[in-house]
PDB file of C-alpha atoms in Angstrom:
ATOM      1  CA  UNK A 202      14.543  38.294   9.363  1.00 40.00           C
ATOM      2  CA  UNK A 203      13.530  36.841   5.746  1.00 38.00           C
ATOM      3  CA  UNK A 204      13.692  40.702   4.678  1.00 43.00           C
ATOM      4  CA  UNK A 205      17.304  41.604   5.894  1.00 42.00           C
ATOM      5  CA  UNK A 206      18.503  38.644   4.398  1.00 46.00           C
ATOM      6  CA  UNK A 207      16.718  38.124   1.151  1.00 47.00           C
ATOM      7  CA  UNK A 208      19.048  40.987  -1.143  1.00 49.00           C
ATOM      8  CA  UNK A 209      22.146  38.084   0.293  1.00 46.00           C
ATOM      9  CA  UNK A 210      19.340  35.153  -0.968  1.00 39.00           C
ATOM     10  CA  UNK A 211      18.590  36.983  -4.354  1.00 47.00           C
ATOM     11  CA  UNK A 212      23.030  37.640  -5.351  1.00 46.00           C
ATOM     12  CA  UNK A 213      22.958  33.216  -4.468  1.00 35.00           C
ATOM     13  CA  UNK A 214      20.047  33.104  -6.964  1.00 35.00           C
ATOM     14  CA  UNK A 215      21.659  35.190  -9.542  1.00 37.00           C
ATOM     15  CA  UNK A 216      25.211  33.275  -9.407  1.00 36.00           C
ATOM     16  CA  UNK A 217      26.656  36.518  -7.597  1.00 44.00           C
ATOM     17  CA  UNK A 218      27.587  34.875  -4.556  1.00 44.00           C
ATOM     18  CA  UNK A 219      30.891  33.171  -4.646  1.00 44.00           C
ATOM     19  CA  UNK A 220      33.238  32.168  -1.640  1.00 47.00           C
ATOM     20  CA  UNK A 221      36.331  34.688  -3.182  1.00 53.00           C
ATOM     21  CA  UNK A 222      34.842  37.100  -5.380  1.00 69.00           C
ATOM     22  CA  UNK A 223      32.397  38.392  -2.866  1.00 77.00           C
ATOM     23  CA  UNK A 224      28.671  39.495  -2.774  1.00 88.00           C
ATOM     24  CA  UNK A 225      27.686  42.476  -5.054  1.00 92.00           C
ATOM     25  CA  UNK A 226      25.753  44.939  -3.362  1.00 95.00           C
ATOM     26  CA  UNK A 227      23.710  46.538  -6.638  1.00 94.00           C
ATOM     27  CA  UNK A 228      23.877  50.484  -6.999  1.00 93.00           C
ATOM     28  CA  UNK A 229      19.677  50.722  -6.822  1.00 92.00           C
ATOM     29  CA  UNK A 230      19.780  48.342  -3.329  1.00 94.00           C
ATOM     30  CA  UNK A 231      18.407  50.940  -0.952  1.00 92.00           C
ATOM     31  CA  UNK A 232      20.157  49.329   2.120  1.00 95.00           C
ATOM     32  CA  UNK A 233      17.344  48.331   5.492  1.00 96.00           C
ATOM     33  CA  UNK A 234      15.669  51.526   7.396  1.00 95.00           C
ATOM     34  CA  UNK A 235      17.462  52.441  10.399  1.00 93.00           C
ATOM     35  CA  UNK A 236      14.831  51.539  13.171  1.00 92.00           C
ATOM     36  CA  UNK A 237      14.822  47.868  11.479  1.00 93.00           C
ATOM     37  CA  UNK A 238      18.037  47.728  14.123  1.00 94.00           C
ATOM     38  CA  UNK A 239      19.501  49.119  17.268  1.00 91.00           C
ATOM     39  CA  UNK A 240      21.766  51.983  16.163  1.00 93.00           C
ATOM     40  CA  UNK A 241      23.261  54.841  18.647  1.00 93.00           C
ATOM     41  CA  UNK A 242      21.204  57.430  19.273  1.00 94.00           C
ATOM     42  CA  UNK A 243      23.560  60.010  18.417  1.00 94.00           C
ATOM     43  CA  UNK A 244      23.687  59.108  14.639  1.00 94.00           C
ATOM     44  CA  UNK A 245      20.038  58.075  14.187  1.00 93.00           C
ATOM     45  CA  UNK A 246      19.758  61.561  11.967  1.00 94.00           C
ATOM     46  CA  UNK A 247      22.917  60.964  10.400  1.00 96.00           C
ATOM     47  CA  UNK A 248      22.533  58.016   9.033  1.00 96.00           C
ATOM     48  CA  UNK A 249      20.988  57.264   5.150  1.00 95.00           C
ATOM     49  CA  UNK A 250      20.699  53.837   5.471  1.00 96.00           C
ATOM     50  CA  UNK A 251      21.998  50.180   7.133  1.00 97.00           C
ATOM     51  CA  UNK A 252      23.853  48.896   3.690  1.00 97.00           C
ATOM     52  CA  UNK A 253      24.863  45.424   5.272  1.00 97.00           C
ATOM     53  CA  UNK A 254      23.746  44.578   8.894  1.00 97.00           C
ATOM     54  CA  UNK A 255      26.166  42.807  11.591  1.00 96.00           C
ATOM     55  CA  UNK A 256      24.591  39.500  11.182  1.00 96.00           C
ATOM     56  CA  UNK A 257      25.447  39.414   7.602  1.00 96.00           C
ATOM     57  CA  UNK A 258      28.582  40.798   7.718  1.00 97.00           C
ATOM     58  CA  UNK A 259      29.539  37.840  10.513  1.00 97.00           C
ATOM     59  CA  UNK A 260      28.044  35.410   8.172  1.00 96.00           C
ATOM     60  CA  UNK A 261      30.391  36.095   5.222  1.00 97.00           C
ATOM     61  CA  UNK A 262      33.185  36.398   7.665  1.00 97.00           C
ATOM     62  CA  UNK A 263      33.012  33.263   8.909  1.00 96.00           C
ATOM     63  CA  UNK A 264      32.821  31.693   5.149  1.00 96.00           C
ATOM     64  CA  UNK A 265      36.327  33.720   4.140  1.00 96.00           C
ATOM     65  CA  UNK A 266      37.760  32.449   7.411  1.00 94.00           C
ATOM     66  CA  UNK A 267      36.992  28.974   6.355  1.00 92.00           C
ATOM     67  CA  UNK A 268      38.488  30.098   2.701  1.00 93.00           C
ATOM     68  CA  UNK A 269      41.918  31.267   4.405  1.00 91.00           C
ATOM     69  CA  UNK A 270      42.279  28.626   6.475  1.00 88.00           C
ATOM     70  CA  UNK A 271      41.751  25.695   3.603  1.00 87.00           C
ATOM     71  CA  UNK A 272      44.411  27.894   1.428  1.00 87.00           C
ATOM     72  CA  UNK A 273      46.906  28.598   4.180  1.00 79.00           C
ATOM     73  CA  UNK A 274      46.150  26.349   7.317  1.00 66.00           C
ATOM     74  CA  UNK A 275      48.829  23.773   6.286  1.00 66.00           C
ATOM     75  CA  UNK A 276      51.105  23.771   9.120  1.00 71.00           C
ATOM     76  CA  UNK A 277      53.085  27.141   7.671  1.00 76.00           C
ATOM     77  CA  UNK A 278      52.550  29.961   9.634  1.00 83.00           C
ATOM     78  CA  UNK A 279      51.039  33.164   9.165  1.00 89.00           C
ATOM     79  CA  UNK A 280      51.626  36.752   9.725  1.00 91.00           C
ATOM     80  CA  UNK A 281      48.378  38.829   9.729  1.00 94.00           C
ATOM     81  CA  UNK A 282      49.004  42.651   9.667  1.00 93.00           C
ATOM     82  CA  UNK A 283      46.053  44.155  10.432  1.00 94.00           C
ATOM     83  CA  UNK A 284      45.642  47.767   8.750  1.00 93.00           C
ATOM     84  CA  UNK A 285      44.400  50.341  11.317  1.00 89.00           C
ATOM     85  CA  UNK A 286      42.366  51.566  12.247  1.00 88.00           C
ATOM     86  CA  UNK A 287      39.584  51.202  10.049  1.00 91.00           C
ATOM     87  CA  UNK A 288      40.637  47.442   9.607  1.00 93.00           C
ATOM     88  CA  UNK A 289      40.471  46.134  13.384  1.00 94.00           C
ATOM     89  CA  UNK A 290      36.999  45.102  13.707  1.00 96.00           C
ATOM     90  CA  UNK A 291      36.916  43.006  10.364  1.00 97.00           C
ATOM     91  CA  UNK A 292      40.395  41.318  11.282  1.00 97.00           C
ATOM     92  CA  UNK A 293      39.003  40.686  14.902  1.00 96.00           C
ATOM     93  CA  UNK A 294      36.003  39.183  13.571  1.00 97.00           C
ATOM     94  CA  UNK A 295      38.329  37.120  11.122  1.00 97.00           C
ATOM     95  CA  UNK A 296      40.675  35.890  12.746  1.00 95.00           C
ATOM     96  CA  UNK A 297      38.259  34.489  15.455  1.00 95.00           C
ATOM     97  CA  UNK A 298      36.328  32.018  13.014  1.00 94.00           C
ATOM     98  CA  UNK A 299      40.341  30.936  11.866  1.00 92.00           C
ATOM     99  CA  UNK A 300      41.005  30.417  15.244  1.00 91.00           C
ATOM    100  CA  UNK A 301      38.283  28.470  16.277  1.00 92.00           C
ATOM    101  CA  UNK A 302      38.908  26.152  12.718  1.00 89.00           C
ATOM    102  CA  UNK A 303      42.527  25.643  14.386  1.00 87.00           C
ATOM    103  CA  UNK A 304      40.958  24.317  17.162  1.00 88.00           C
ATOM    104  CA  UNK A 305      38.442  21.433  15.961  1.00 85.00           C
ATOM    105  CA  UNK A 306      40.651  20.173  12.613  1.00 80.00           C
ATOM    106  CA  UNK A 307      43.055  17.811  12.364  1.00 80.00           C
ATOM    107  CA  UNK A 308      45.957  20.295  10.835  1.00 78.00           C
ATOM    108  CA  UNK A 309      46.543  24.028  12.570  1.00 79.00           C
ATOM    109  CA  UNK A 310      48.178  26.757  11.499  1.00 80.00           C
ATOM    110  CA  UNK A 311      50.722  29.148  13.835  1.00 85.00           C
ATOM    111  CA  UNK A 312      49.425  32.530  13.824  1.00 88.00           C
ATOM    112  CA  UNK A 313      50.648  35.845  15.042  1.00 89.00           C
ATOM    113  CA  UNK A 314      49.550  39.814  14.351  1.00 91.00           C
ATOM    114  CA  UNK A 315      51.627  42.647  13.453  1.00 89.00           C
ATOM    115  CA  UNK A 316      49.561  46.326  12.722  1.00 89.00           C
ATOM    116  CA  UNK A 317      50.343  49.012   9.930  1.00 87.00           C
ATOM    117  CA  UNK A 318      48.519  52.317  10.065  1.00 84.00           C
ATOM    118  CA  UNK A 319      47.892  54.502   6.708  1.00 76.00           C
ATOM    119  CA  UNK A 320      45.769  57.709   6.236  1.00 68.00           C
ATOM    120  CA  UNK A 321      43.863  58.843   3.008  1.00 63.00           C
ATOM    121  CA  UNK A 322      40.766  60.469   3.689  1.00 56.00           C
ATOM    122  CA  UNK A 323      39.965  63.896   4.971  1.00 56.00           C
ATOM    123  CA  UNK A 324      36.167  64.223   5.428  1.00 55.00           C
ATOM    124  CA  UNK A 325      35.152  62.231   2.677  1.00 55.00           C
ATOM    125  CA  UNK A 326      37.357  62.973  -0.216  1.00 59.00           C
ATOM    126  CA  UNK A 327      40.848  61.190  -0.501  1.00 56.00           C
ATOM    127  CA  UNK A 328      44.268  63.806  -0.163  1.00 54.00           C
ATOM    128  CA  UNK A 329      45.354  62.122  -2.788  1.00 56.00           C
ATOM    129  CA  UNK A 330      48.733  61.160  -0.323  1.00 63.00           C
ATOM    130  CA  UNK A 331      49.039  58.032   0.922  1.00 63.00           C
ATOM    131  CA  UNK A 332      50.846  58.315   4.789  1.00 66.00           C
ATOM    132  CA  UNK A 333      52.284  55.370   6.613  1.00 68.00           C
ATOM    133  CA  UNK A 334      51.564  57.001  10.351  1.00 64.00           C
ATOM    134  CA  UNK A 335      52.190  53.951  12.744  1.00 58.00           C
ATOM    135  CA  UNK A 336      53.290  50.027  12.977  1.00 55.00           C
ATOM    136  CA  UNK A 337      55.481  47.976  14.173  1.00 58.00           C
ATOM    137  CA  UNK A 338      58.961  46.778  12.935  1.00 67.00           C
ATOM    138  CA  UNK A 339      58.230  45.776   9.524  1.00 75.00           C
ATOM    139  CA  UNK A 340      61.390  43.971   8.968  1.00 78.00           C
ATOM    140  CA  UNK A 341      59.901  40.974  11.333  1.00 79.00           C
ATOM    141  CA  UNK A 342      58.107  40.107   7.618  1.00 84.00           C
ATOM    142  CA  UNK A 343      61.023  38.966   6.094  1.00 85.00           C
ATOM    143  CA  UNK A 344      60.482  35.549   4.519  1.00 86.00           C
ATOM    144  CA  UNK A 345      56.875  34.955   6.518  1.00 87.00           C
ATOM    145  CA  UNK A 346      53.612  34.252   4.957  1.00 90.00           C
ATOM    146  CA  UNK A 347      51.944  37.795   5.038  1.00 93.00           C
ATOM    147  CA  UNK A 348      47.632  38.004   5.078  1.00 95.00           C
ATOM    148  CA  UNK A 349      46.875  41.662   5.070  1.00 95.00           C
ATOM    149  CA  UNK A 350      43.566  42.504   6.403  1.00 97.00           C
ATOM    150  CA  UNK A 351      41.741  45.962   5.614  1.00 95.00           C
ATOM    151  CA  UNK A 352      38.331  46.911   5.846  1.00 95.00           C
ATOM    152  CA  UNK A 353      37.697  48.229   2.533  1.00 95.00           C
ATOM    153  CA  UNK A 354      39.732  48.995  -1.254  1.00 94.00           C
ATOM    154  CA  UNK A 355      38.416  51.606  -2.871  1.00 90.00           C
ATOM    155  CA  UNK A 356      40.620  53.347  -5.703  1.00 89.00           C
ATOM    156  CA  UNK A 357      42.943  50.851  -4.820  1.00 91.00           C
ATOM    157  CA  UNK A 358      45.898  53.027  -4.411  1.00 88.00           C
ATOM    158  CA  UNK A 359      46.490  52.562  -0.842  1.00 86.00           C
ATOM    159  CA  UNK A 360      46.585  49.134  -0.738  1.00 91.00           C
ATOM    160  CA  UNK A 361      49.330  49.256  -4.338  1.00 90.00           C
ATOM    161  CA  UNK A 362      51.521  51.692  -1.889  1.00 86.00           C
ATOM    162  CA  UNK A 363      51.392  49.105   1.230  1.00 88.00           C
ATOM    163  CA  UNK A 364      52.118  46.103  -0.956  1.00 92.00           C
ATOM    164  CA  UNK A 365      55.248  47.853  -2.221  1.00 89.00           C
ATOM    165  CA  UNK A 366      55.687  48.854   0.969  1.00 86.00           C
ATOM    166  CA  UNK A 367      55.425  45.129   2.196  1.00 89.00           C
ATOM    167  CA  UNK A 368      57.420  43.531  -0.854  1.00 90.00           C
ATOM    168  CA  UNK A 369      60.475  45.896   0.607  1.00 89.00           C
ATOM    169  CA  UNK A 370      60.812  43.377   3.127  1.00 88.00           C
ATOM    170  CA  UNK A 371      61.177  40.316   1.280  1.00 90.00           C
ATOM    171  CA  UNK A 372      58.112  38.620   2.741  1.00 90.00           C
ATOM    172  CA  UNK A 373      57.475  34.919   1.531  1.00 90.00           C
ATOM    173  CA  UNK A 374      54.029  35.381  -0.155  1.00 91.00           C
ATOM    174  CA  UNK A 375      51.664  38.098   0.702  1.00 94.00           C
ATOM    175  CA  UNK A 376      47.546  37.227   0.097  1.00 95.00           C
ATOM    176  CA  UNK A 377      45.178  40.521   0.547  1.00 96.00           C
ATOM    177  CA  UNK A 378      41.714  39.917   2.642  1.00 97.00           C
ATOM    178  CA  UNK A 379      39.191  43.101   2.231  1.00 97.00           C
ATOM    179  CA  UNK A 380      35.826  43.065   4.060  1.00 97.00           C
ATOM    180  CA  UNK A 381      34.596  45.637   1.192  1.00 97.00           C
ATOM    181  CA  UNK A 382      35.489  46.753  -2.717  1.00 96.00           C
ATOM    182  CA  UNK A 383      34.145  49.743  -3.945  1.00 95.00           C
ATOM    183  CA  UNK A 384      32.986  49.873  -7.158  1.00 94.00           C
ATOM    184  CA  UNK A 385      34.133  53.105  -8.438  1.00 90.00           C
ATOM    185  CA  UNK A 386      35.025  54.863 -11.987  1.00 90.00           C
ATOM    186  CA  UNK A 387      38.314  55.906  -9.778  1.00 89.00           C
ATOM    187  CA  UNK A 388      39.318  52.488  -9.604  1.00 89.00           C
ATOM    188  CA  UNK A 389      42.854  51.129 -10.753  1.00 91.00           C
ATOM    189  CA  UNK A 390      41.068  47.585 -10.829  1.00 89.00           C
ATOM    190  CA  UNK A 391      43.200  45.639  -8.110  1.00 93.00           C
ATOM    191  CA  UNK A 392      41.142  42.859  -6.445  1.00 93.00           C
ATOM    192  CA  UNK A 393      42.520  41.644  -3.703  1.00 95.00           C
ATOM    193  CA  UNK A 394      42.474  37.773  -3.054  1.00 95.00           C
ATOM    194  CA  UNK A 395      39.976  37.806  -1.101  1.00 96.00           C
ATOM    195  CA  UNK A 396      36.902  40.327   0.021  1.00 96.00           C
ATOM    196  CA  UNK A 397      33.365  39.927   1.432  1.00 97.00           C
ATOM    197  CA  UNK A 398      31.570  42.685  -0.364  1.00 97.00           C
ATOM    198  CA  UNK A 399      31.259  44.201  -3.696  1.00 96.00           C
ATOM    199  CA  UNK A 400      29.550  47.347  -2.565  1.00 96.00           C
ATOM    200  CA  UNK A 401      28.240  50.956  -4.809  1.00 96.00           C
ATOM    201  CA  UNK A 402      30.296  54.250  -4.844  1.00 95.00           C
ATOM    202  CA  UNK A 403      28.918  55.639  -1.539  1.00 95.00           C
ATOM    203  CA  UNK A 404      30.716  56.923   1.777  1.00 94.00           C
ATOM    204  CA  UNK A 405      30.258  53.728   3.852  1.00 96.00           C
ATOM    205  CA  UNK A 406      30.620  53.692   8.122  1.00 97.00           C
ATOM    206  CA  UNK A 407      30.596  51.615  10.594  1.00 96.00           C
ATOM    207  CA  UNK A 408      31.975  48.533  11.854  1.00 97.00           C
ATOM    208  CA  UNK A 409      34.710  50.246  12.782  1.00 94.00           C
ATOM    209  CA  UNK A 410      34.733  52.442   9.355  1.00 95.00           C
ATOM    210  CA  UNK A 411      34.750  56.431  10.076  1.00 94.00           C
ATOM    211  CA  UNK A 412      34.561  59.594   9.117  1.00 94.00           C
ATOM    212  CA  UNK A 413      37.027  61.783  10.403  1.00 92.00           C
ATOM    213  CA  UNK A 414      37.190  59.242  13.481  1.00 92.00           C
ATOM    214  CA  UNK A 415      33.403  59.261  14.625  1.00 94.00           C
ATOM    215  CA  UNK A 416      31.083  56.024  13.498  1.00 95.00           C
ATOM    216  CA  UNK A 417      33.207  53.156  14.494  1.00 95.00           C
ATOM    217  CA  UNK A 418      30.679  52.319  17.194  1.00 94.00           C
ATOM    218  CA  UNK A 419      28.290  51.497  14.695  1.00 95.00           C
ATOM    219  CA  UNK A 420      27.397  47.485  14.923  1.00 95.00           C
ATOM    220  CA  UNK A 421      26.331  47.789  11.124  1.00 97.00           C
ATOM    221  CA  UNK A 422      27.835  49.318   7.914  1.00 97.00           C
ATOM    222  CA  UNK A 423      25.566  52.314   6.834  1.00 97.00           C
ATOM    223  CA  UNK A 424      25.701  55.237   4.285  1.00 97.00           C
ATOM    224  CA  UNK A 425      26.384  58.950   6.122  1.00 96.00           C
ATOM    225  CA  UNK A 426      23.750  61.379   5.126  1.00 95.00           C
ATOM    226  CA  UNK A 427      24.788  64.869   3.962  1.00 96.00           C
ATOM    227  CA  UNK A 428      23.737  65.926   7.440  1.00 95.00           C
ATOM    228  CA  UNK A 429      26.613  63.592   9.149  1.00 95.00           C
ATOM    229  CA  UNK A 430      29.001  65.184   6.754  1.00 95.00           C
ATOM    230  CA  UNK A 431      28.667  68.218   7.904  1.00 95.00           C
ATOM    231  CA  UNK A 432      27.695  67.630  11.593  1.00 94.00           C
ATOM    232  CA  UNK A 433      31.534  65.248  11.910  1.00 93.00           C
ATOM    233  CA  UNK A 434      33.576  67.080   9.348  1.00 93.00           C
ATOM    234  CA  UNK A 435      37.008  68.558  10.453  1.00 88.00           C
TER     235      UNK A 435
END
C-alpha cells in the first residue's frame, strides 16, 4: 500500500497537492504494474500501465466533494449535468460524498441531475467536431446554479463549446468539476474550477473512460498500449 500511494505522498511534499488545482501526475511517473491490482482479463495485454488506482481516485473525490459542498452547499440549489458518457462514473462517485455531507451538517443543499452527451474522439485522435448527440431539455437551466461534471479536459475545446452551449440558457452561475486535465501542447489553457488530476499527454481509460466504447469496466485509470489501439479501434 505505501508504494501505490507514495507518488500522491511525494506531489503533498513538493507543494503540488492543493484542494482546487489538483494533483500533477509528472510525465516520467511510470504509473503501478498491472498485476499490482485486479484488472479484467480481457485487457491484461492491452493495458501499459495503472496511472491512478480506484482507491486514489475515491480519495481525491471525496476531498472535491467536500470543496463543492463548502462553496455551494448554502441552502441554494444545484443543478449537476453530468456529461456522458465518459463522465458518469466520476459524477456518481461525486455526488455520493456531497450527498452524504448533506446528510451529517447542519446546512444542506437541494440537488437534482440533468445529462448532456458530446462526441470528439474517434479511436484516439479528436474529429476535430464537437457533436451534442443526447440530453435532456436544456432550457430547465434557466436561472439555476449549474455544476458540470466531466471526466476529463483535454484541448479544452469541448468543454468552451458546452459552456456556450450552457450560457444559451441563461443559467445563474455555472462552476466546471473535471476528474482529469491533460497537459497537452494542444491546449487552449481553460482550467476548470475544479479537477482532481493534472495528468501527462497520454490516451487514458478506465473508470468509465473509453476507447471507441470498450474500457469503461476498468476499476482504475490506465494508459492503452499500442496493442489495445489496434485490437478496439473502429
Amino acid at each position: 500500500m505505501f508504494v501505490v500511494y507514495s507518488s500522491i505522498y511525494k506531489c503533498v511534499a513538493a507543494g503540488q497537492l492543493s484542494s482546487t488545482n489538483g494533483t500533477k501526475i509528472d510525465d516520467d511517473f511510470e504509473g503501478y504494474p498491472i498485476d499490482m491490482f485486479c484488472v479484467p482479463k480481457h485487457y491484461y495485454n492491452y493495458v501499459e500501465n495503472i496511472l491512478i488506482p480506484r482507491g486514489v481516485i475515491a480519495d481525491r473525490t471525496e476531498r472535491l466533494a467536500k470543496d463543492i459542498w463548502d462553496a455551494l452547499g448554502d441552502g441554494r440549489p444545484i443543478v449537476v449535468l453530468c456529461v456522458l458518457k465518459g463522465g458518469y462514473q466520476f459524477c456518481s462517485d461525486l455526488m455520493d460524498y456531497i450527498k452524504a455531507f448533506n446528510r451529517h451538517a447542519s446546512k444542506s443543499v437541494p440537488m437534482r441531475v440533468d445529462f448532456i452527451r458530446l462526441k470528439s474522439y474517434e479511436n484516439d485522435r479528436s474529429t476535430g467536431e464537437i457533436k451534442v448527440i443526447g440530453g435532456d431539455n436544456l432550457q430547465s437551466l434557466e436561472d439555476k446554479n449549474i455544476l458540470i461534471v466531466e471526466d476529463i479536459i483535454d484541448t479544452g475545446n469541448t468543454m468552451m463549446k458546452l459552456l456556450k452551449i450552457v450560457s444559451d440558457h441563461n443559467p445563474k452561475s455555472v462552476k466546471v468539476c473535471s476528474l482529469l486535465v491533460k497537459r497537452t501542447s494542444r491546449s487552449n489553457n481553460y482550467k476548470p474550477d475544479y479537477f482532481g488530476f493534472e495528468v501527462p499527454d497520454k490516451f487514458l481509460v478506465g473508470y468509465a473512460l473509453d476507447y471507441n466504447e470498450y474500457y469503461r469496466d476498468l476499476e482504475h485509470i490506465c494508459v492503452i498500449n499500442e496493442e489495445g489501439k489496434k485490437a478496439f479501434a473502429v
